[in-house]
Amino acid sequence: MIKTFHHRDFRLDELIRLKRSRGETVSVVLPAREVADTIGEIVTKLRTLGDLIDQILVIDANSADGTAEVAAAHGAEVHQESALLPEFGQALGKGDAMWRALAVARGDLIVYLDSDTRRFPRHFPVGLLGPLLVFDDVGFVKGFFRRPFVGRQGEERPLDGGRVTELCARPLLSAFYPELAGFVQPLAGEVAARRSLFERVPFATGYAIETSMLLHVRDLIGVDQMAQVDLEVRRNRHQPLPDLAPMAYAVLRVVLERLRREGRLRDGQAPPLQTADGRLVQVEIIERPPFVTLGAHR
């Protein structure tokens, strides 16, 4: 059963004490694409956590809006995603950036955070690290939160965010992997684990990363060592509805591919996604190998 906590269950000073007593280090990784308006505040807030965090990594997707420059000016260590592990070609989205970050992340514990959060709450990494540092039987932590949706007139609808989660990810997990359906926000980008676990996980590129990671982590450590933490509220920019179709299709493809591997679905080539305006969009699901298999890069 998935363990559930609240970020207020953990105190910053106690986590720093536990981290020091274990001699462990923490890296925070922020995959970033065109987020110059939010990345500076996030890095600044992370730096106020003092000795809890040893490395703040921004993995930039060649942003044109100055994301890398803003992040560096606020004290982050910045890398361009495609410059990491270049033998694998151009980076293929968020999941690939997260995977390549393992080549430069130095921490024993790694926290991944989305970089488009507005009014970033500094308790996010505290809540994510808490279960890992306090409980020996927790190996993976995912955040959950309310995601208010801001309408065209600026009105805030508290429960209308997370459309792909509610319409795609949750029904699929409930139908085929009910042991994971208890995750309130299965597609949340806020996750933490020890490096030794992340190095054993194949990372799906692009939008498929969160669903794929849940399934692989379940295989590696079991649901009983997986946890979630209530982080209260996350505010971020929301994509137009048509732009969510590739994300939803990637989630669907991950589940279908997993069912095929398990013998619960016949082999077959998945067709392209047809959008509302008639376009055919190829949504490729590519997995990078577990980092631990790369040898020389460790």
Short mmCIF file of C-alpha atoms in Angstrom, two decimals:
data_model
loop_
_atom_site.label_atom_id
_atom_site.label_comp_id
_atom_site.label_asym_id
_atom_site.label_seq_id
_atom_site.Cartn_x
_atom_site.Cartn_y
_atom_site.Cartn_z
CA MET A 1 0.00 0.00 0.00
CA ILE A 2 1.23 3.49 -0.87
CA LYS A 3 2.38 5.40 2.21
CA THR A 4 0.96 8.93 2.44
CA PHE A 5 2.43 11.88 4.33
CA HIS A 6 2.00 15.66 4.61
CA HIS A 7 4.92 18.00 4.14
CA ARG A 8 4.24 19.40 7.62
CA ASP A 9 5.23 16.00 9.05
CA PHE A 10 8.86 16.95 8.42
CA ARG A 11 10.99 19.77 9.85
CA LEU A 12 13.84 21.30 7.91
CA ASP A 13 16.27 21.32 10.84
CA GLU A 14 15.58 17.66 11.63
CA LEU A 15 16.10 16.61 8.01
CA ILE A 16 19.41 18.46 7.88
CA ARG A 17 20.48 16.66 11.08
CA LEU A 18 19.52 13.26 9.65
CA LYS A 19 21.24 14.00 6.35
CA ARG A 20 24.46 14.97 8.11
CA SER A 21 24.36 11.93 10.40
CA ARG A 22 24.15 9.66 7.35
CA GLY A 23 26.82 11.52 5.43
CA GLU A 24 24.49 11.85 2.44
CA THR A 25 24.24 14.61 -0.15
CA VAL A 26 21.26 15.96 -2.09
CA SER A 27 20.97 17.14 -5.69
CA VAL A 28 17.88 18.97 -6.95
CA VAL A 29 17.32 18.65 -10.70
CA LEU A 30 15.16 21.10 -12.64
CA PRO A 31 14.49 20.19 -16.30
CA ALA A 32 13.79 23.55 -17.92
CA ARG A 33 12.32 24.82 -21.17
CA GLU A 34 11.42 28.50 -21.69
CA VAL A 35 10.85 29.20 -17.99
CA ALA A 36 12.82 32.40 -17.48
CA ASP A 37 9.84 33.89 -15.65
CA THR A 38 9.85 31.23 -12.90
CA ILE A 39 13.28 29.63 -12.69
CA GLY A 40 14.97 32.49 -10.83
CA GLU A 41 12.51 32.46 -7.95
CA ILE A 42 12.68 28.66 -7.68
CA VAL A 43 16.48 28.62 -7.47
CA THR A 44 16.44 31.45 -4.92
CA LYS A 45 13.91 29.63 -2.72
CA LEU A 46 15.92 26.40 -2.93
CA ARG A 47 19.05 28.20 -1.77
CA THR A 48 17.25 29.36 1.39
CA LEU A 49 17.08 25.71 2.51
CA GLY A 50 20.74 25.85 3.45
CA ASP A 51 22.51 22.58 4.09
CA LEU A 52 19.56 20.44 3.00
CA ILE A 53 20.58 20.86 -0.65
CA ASP A 54 24.12 20.44 -1.92
CA GLN A 55 23.60 20.91 -5.66
CA ILE A 56 20.97 22.75 -7.71
CA LEU A 57 21.03 21.57 -11.32
CA VAL A 58 19.12 23.23 -14.15
CA ILE A 59 19.02 21.12 -17.32
CA ASP A 60 18.05 23.57 -20.04
CA ALA A 61 16.45 22.69 -23.37
CA ASN A 62 18.26 25.42 -25.33
CA SER A 63 15.63 27.93 -24.22
CA ALA A 64 15.38 31.12 -26.26
CA ASP A 65 14.00 33.23 -23.40
CA GLY A 66 17.17 33.35 -21.31
CA THR A 67 16.27 30.54 -18.92
CA ALA A 68 19.88 29.36 -18.62
CA GLU A 69 21.21 32.84 -17.96
CA VAL A 70 18.57 33.58 -15.31
CA ALA A 71 19.19 30.27 -13.56
CA ALA A 72 22.96 30.79 -13.51
CA ALA A 73 22.58 34.35 -12.24
CA HIS A 74 20.56 33.06 -9.29
CA GLY A 75 23.18 30.47 -8.38
CA ALA A 76 22.23 27.26 -10.18
CA GLU A 77 24.60 24.92 -12.00
CA VAL A 78 23.33 24.94 -15.59
CA HIS A 79 23.83 22.37 -18.34
CA GLN A 80 22.34 22.14 -21.81
CA GLU A 81 20.48 18.85 -22.10
CA SER A 82 21.88 17.78 -25.47
CA ALA A 83 25.46 18.46 -24.30
CA LEU A 84 25.10 15.69 -21.72
CA LEU A 85 25.71 12.17 -23.06
CA PRO A 86 25.91 13.53 -26.63
CA GLU A 87 26.46 10.04 -28.03
CA PHE A 88 22.71 9.52 -27.59
CA GLY A 89 21.94 12.37 -29.99
CA GLN A 90 19.65 15.32 -29.39
CA ALA A 91 17.66 15.17 -26.18
CA LEU A 92 14.08 14.02 -26.70
CA GLY A 93 12.11 15.94 -24.10
CA LYS A 94 11.70 16.09 -20.35
CA GLY A 95 12.33 12.45 -19.53
CA ASP A 96 15.55 12.46 -21.52
CA ALA A 97 16.71 15.61 -19.70
CA MET A 98 16.03 13.92 -16.36
CA TRP A 99 18.00 10.86 -17.41
CA ARG A 100 20.97 12.84 -18.74
CA ALA A 101 21.07 14.82 -15.50
CA LEU A 102 22.34 11.68 -13.78
CA ALA A 103 25.63 12.24 -15.62
CA VAL A 104 26.29 15.43 -13.60
CA ALA A 105 24.19 15.01 -10.45
CA ARG A 106 26.48 14.36 -7.49
CA GLY A 107 23.92 13.73 -4.76
CA ASP A 108 23.20 10.45 -3.01
CA LEU A 109 19.56 11.55 -3.02
CA ILE A 110 18.04 13.20 -6.07
CA VAL A 111 14.96 15.40 -6.17
CA TYR A 112 13.32 16.21 -9.50
CA LEU A 113 11.15 19.33 -9.60
CA ASP A 114 9.18 20.95 -12.40
CA SER A 115 10.54 24.38 -13.27
CA ASP A 116 7.35 26.21 -14.28
CA THR A 117 5.88 26.45 -10.76
CA ARG A 118 4.72 29.95 -9.89
CA ARG A 119 5.09 31.27 -6.32
CA PHE A 120 7.28 28.26 -5.62
CA PRO A 121 6.77 26.87 -2.09
CA ARG A 122 10.11 26.14 -0.43
CA HIS A 123 8.57 23.18 1.41
CA PHE A 124 8.42 21.09 -1.80
CA PRO A 125 11.89 19.52 -1.41
CA VAL A 126 11.44 19.27 2.36
CA GLY A 127 8.29 17.20 1.91
CA LEU A 128 9.83 15.01 -0.79
CA LEU A 129 13.02 14.28 1.14
CA GLY A 130 11.32 13.75 4.49
CA PRO A 131 10.12 10.15 4.03
CA LEU A 132 13.47 9.10 2.51
CA LEU A 133 15.50 10.48 5.41
CA VAL A 134 13.15 9.50 8.24
CA PHE A 135 11.91 6.06 7.20
CA ASP A 136 14.13 3.17 6.13
CA ASP A 137 11.26 1.42 4.35
CA VAL A 138 10.60 4.27 1.88
CA GLY A 139 12.54 4.19 -1.38
CA PHE A 140 10.58 6.50 -3.69
CA VAL A 141 8.48 9.60 -3.06
CA LYS A 142 6.09 11.48 -5.34
CA GLY A 143 4.39 14.76 -4.52
CA PHE A 144 0.71 15.57 -4.87
CA PHE A 145 -1.15 18.84 -4.67
CA ARG A 146 -4.15 20.81 -5.79
CA ARG A 147 -3.62 22.47 -9.17
CA PRO A 148 -5.91 25.49 -9.57
CA PHE A 149 -6.86 26.23 -13.17
CA VAL A 150 -6.86 29.89 -14.15
CA GLY A 151 -9.53 30.70 -16.73
CA ARG A 152 -9.46 33.26 -19.52
CA GLN A 153 -10.91 35.95 -17.29
CA GLY A 154 -8.36 35.26 -14.57
CA GLU A 155 -10.76 33.30 -12.40
CA GLU A 156 -9.22 30.47 -10.39
CA ARG A 157 -10.99 27.10 -10.40
CA PRO A 158 -9.39 25.09 -7.57
CA LEU A 159 -10.02 21.56 -8.87
CA ASP A 160 -9.81 21.93 -12.65
CA GLY A 161 -6.07 21.38 -13.15
CA GLY A 162 -4.57 17.99 -13.98
CA ARG A 163 -6.80 17.23 -16.94
CA VAL A 164 -4.61 14.47 -18.41
CA THR A 165 -4.38 12.86 -14.98
CA GLU A 166 -8.13 12.68 -14.44
CA LEU A 167 -9.17 11.80 -18.00
CA CYS A 168 -6.35 9.45 -18.98
CA ALA A 169 -3.76 8.41 -16.40
CA ARG A 170 -6.03 7.65 -13.47
CA PRO A 171 -8.56 5.56 -15.46
CA LEU A 172 -5.74 3.56 -17.07
CA LEU A 173 -4.01 2.84 -13.79
CA SER A 174 -7.30 1.95 -12.14
CA ALA A 175 -8.11 -0.51 -14.92
CA PHE A 176 -4.73 -2.20 -15.34
CA TYR A 177 -2.49 -1.31 -12.38
CA PRO A 178 -4.89 -0.63 -9.50
CA GLU A 179 -2.09 -0.87 -6.94
CA LEU A 180 -0.76 2.43 -8.39
CA ALA A 181 -4.14 4.15 -8.68
CA GLY A 182 -3.78 5.44 -5.12
CA PHE A 183 -1.27 8.03 -6.27
CA VAL A 184 -3.22 11.28 -6.14
CA GLN A 185 -1.05 12.90 -8.82
CA PRO A 186 0.54 10.06 -10.83
CA LEU A 187 1.84 12.54 -13.41
CA ALA A 188 3.42 14.93 -10.91
CA GLY A 189 6.97 15.87 -11.83
CA GLU A 190 7.96 16.27 -8.19
CA VAL A 191 9.72 13.03 -7.22
CA ALA A 192 12.64 11.96 -5.05
CA ALA A 193 14.66 8.80 -4.47
CA ARG A 194 18.20 7.71 -3.84
CA ARG A 195 20.49 7.87 -6.82
CA SER A 196 21.01 4.11 -6.57
CA LEU A 197 17.34 3.59 -7.47
CA PHE A 198 17.15 6.15 -10.27
CA GLU A 199 20.24 4.60 -11.88
CA ARG A 200 18.37 1.30 -12.22
CA VAL A 201 15.27 2.84 -13.82
CA PRO A 202 14.90 3.04 -17.62
CA PHE A 203 13.82 6.63 -18.35
CA ALA A 204 11.16 7.14 -21.01
CA THR A 205 11.72 10.28 -23.04
CA GLY A 206 9.22 13.12 -23.31
CA TYR A 207 5.78 13.07 -21.72
CA ALA A 208 5.89 9.35 -20.99
CA ILE A 209 8.38 9.71 -18.14
CA GLU A 210 6.09 9.91 -15.10
CA THR A 211 3.89 6.93 -15.99
CA SER A 212 6.85 4.84 -17.10
CA MET A 213 8.79 5.66 -13.93
CA LEU A 214 5.93 4.59 -11.67
CA LEU A 215 5.73 1.22 -13.39
CA HIS A 216 9.48 0.61 -13.33
CA VAL A 217 9.86 1.67 -9.70
CA ARG A 218 7.00 -0.64 -8.75
CA ASP A 219 8.87 -3.48 -10.45
CA LEU A 220 12.13 -2.67 -8.68
CA ILE A 221 11.07 -1.99 -5.07
CA GLY A 222 7.36 -2.78 -4.83
CA VAL A 223 4.44 -0.55 -3.92
CA ASP A 224 5.09 -0.95 -0.18
CA GLN A 225 8.27 1.13 -0.51
CA MET A 226 6.59 3.86 -2.56
CA ALA A 227 5.19 6.97 -0.88
CA GLN A 228 3.45 10.23 -1.68
CA VAL A 229 3.48 13.58 0.11
CA ASP A 230 0.81 16.27 0.22
CA LEU A 231 2.52 19.47 -0.94
CA GLU A 232 -0.77 21.43 -0.79
CA VAL A 233 -0.90 23.67 -3.88
CA ARG A 234 1.09 23.96 -7.08
CA ARG A 235 0.44 26.80 -9.51
CA ASN A 236 1.79 26.57 -13.03
CA ARG A 237 0.95 27.53 -16.57
CA HIS A 238 -1.66 25.34 -18.26
CA GLN A 239 -1.49 24.21 -21.85
CA PRO A 240 -4.38 24.66 -24.29
CA LEU A 241 -6.58 21.60 -24.49
CA PRO A 242 -5.46 20.52 -28.01
CA ASP A 243 -1.82 20.50 -26.83
CA LEU A 244 -2.67 17.91 -24.19
CA ALA A 245 -3.49 15.18 -26.72
CA PRO A 246 0.15 14.13 -27.32
CA MET A 247 0.70 13.98 -23.56
CA ALA A 248 -2.37 11.81 -23.03
CA TYR A 249 -1.42 9.60 -25.95
CA ALA A 250 2.09 9.12 -24.55
CA VAL A 251 0.58 7.97 -21.25
CA LEU A 252 -1.69 5.58 -23.13
CA ARG A 253 1.20 4.23 -25.21
CA VAL A 254 3.30 3.53 -22.10
CA VAL A 255 0.52 1.50 -20.54
CA LEU A 256 -0.24 -0.36 -23.78
CA GLU A 257 3.44 -1.21 -24.29
CA ARG A 258 3.70 -2.49 -20.74
CA LEU A 259 0.57 -4.62 -21.21
CA ARG A 260 2.07 -6.01 -24.43
CA ARG A 261 5.29 -6.97 -22.65
CA GLU A 262 3.26 -8.68 -19.95
CA GLY A 263 1.35 -10.70 -22.53
CA ARG A 264 -1.92 -8.96 -21.80
CA LEU A 265 -2.08 -7.26 -25.21
CA ARG A 266 -1.39 -8.57 -28.69
CA ASP A 267 1.59 -7.22 -30.61
CA GLY A 268 0.86 -4.51 -33.11
CA GLN A 269 2.13 -1.19 -34.39
CA ALA A 270 0.41 1.73 -32.69
CA PRO A 271 -1.08 4.18 -35.19
CA PRO A 272 -0.28 7.90 -35.07
CA LEU A 273 -2.42 10.27 -33.04
CA GLN A 274 -5.05 12.04 -35.13
CA THR A 275 -5.73 15.54 -33.82
CA ALA A 276 -9.03 17.38 -33.94
CA ASP A 277 -7.93 19.29 -37.05
CA GLY A 278 -7.05 16.09 -38.91
CA ARG A 279 -3.28 16.10 -38.49
CA LEU A 280 -1.46 12.83 -37.83
CA VAL A 281 1.13 13.14 -35.06
CA GLN A 282 3.67 10.43 -34.35
CA VAL A 283 4.14 10.02 -30.59
CA GLU A 284 7.28 7.96 -30.14
CA ILE A 285 7.99 6.15 -26.87
CA ILE A 286 11.74 5.71 -26.47
CA GLU A 287 13.36 4.49 -23.27
CA ARG A 288 16.90 5.33 -22.26
CA PRO A 289 18.65 2.38 -20.58
CA PRO A 290 19.16 2.23 -16.81
CA PHE A 291 22.02 4.62 -16.06
CA VAL A 292 23.83 1.91 -14.12
CA THR A 293 24.43 0.03 -17.40
CA LEU A 294 26.48 2.87 -18.96
CA GLY A 295 29.69 2.00 -17.15
CA ALA A 296 32.10 4.79 -18.04
CA HIS A 297 29.64 7.57 -17.24
CA ARG A 298 29.08 6.55 -13.63
#
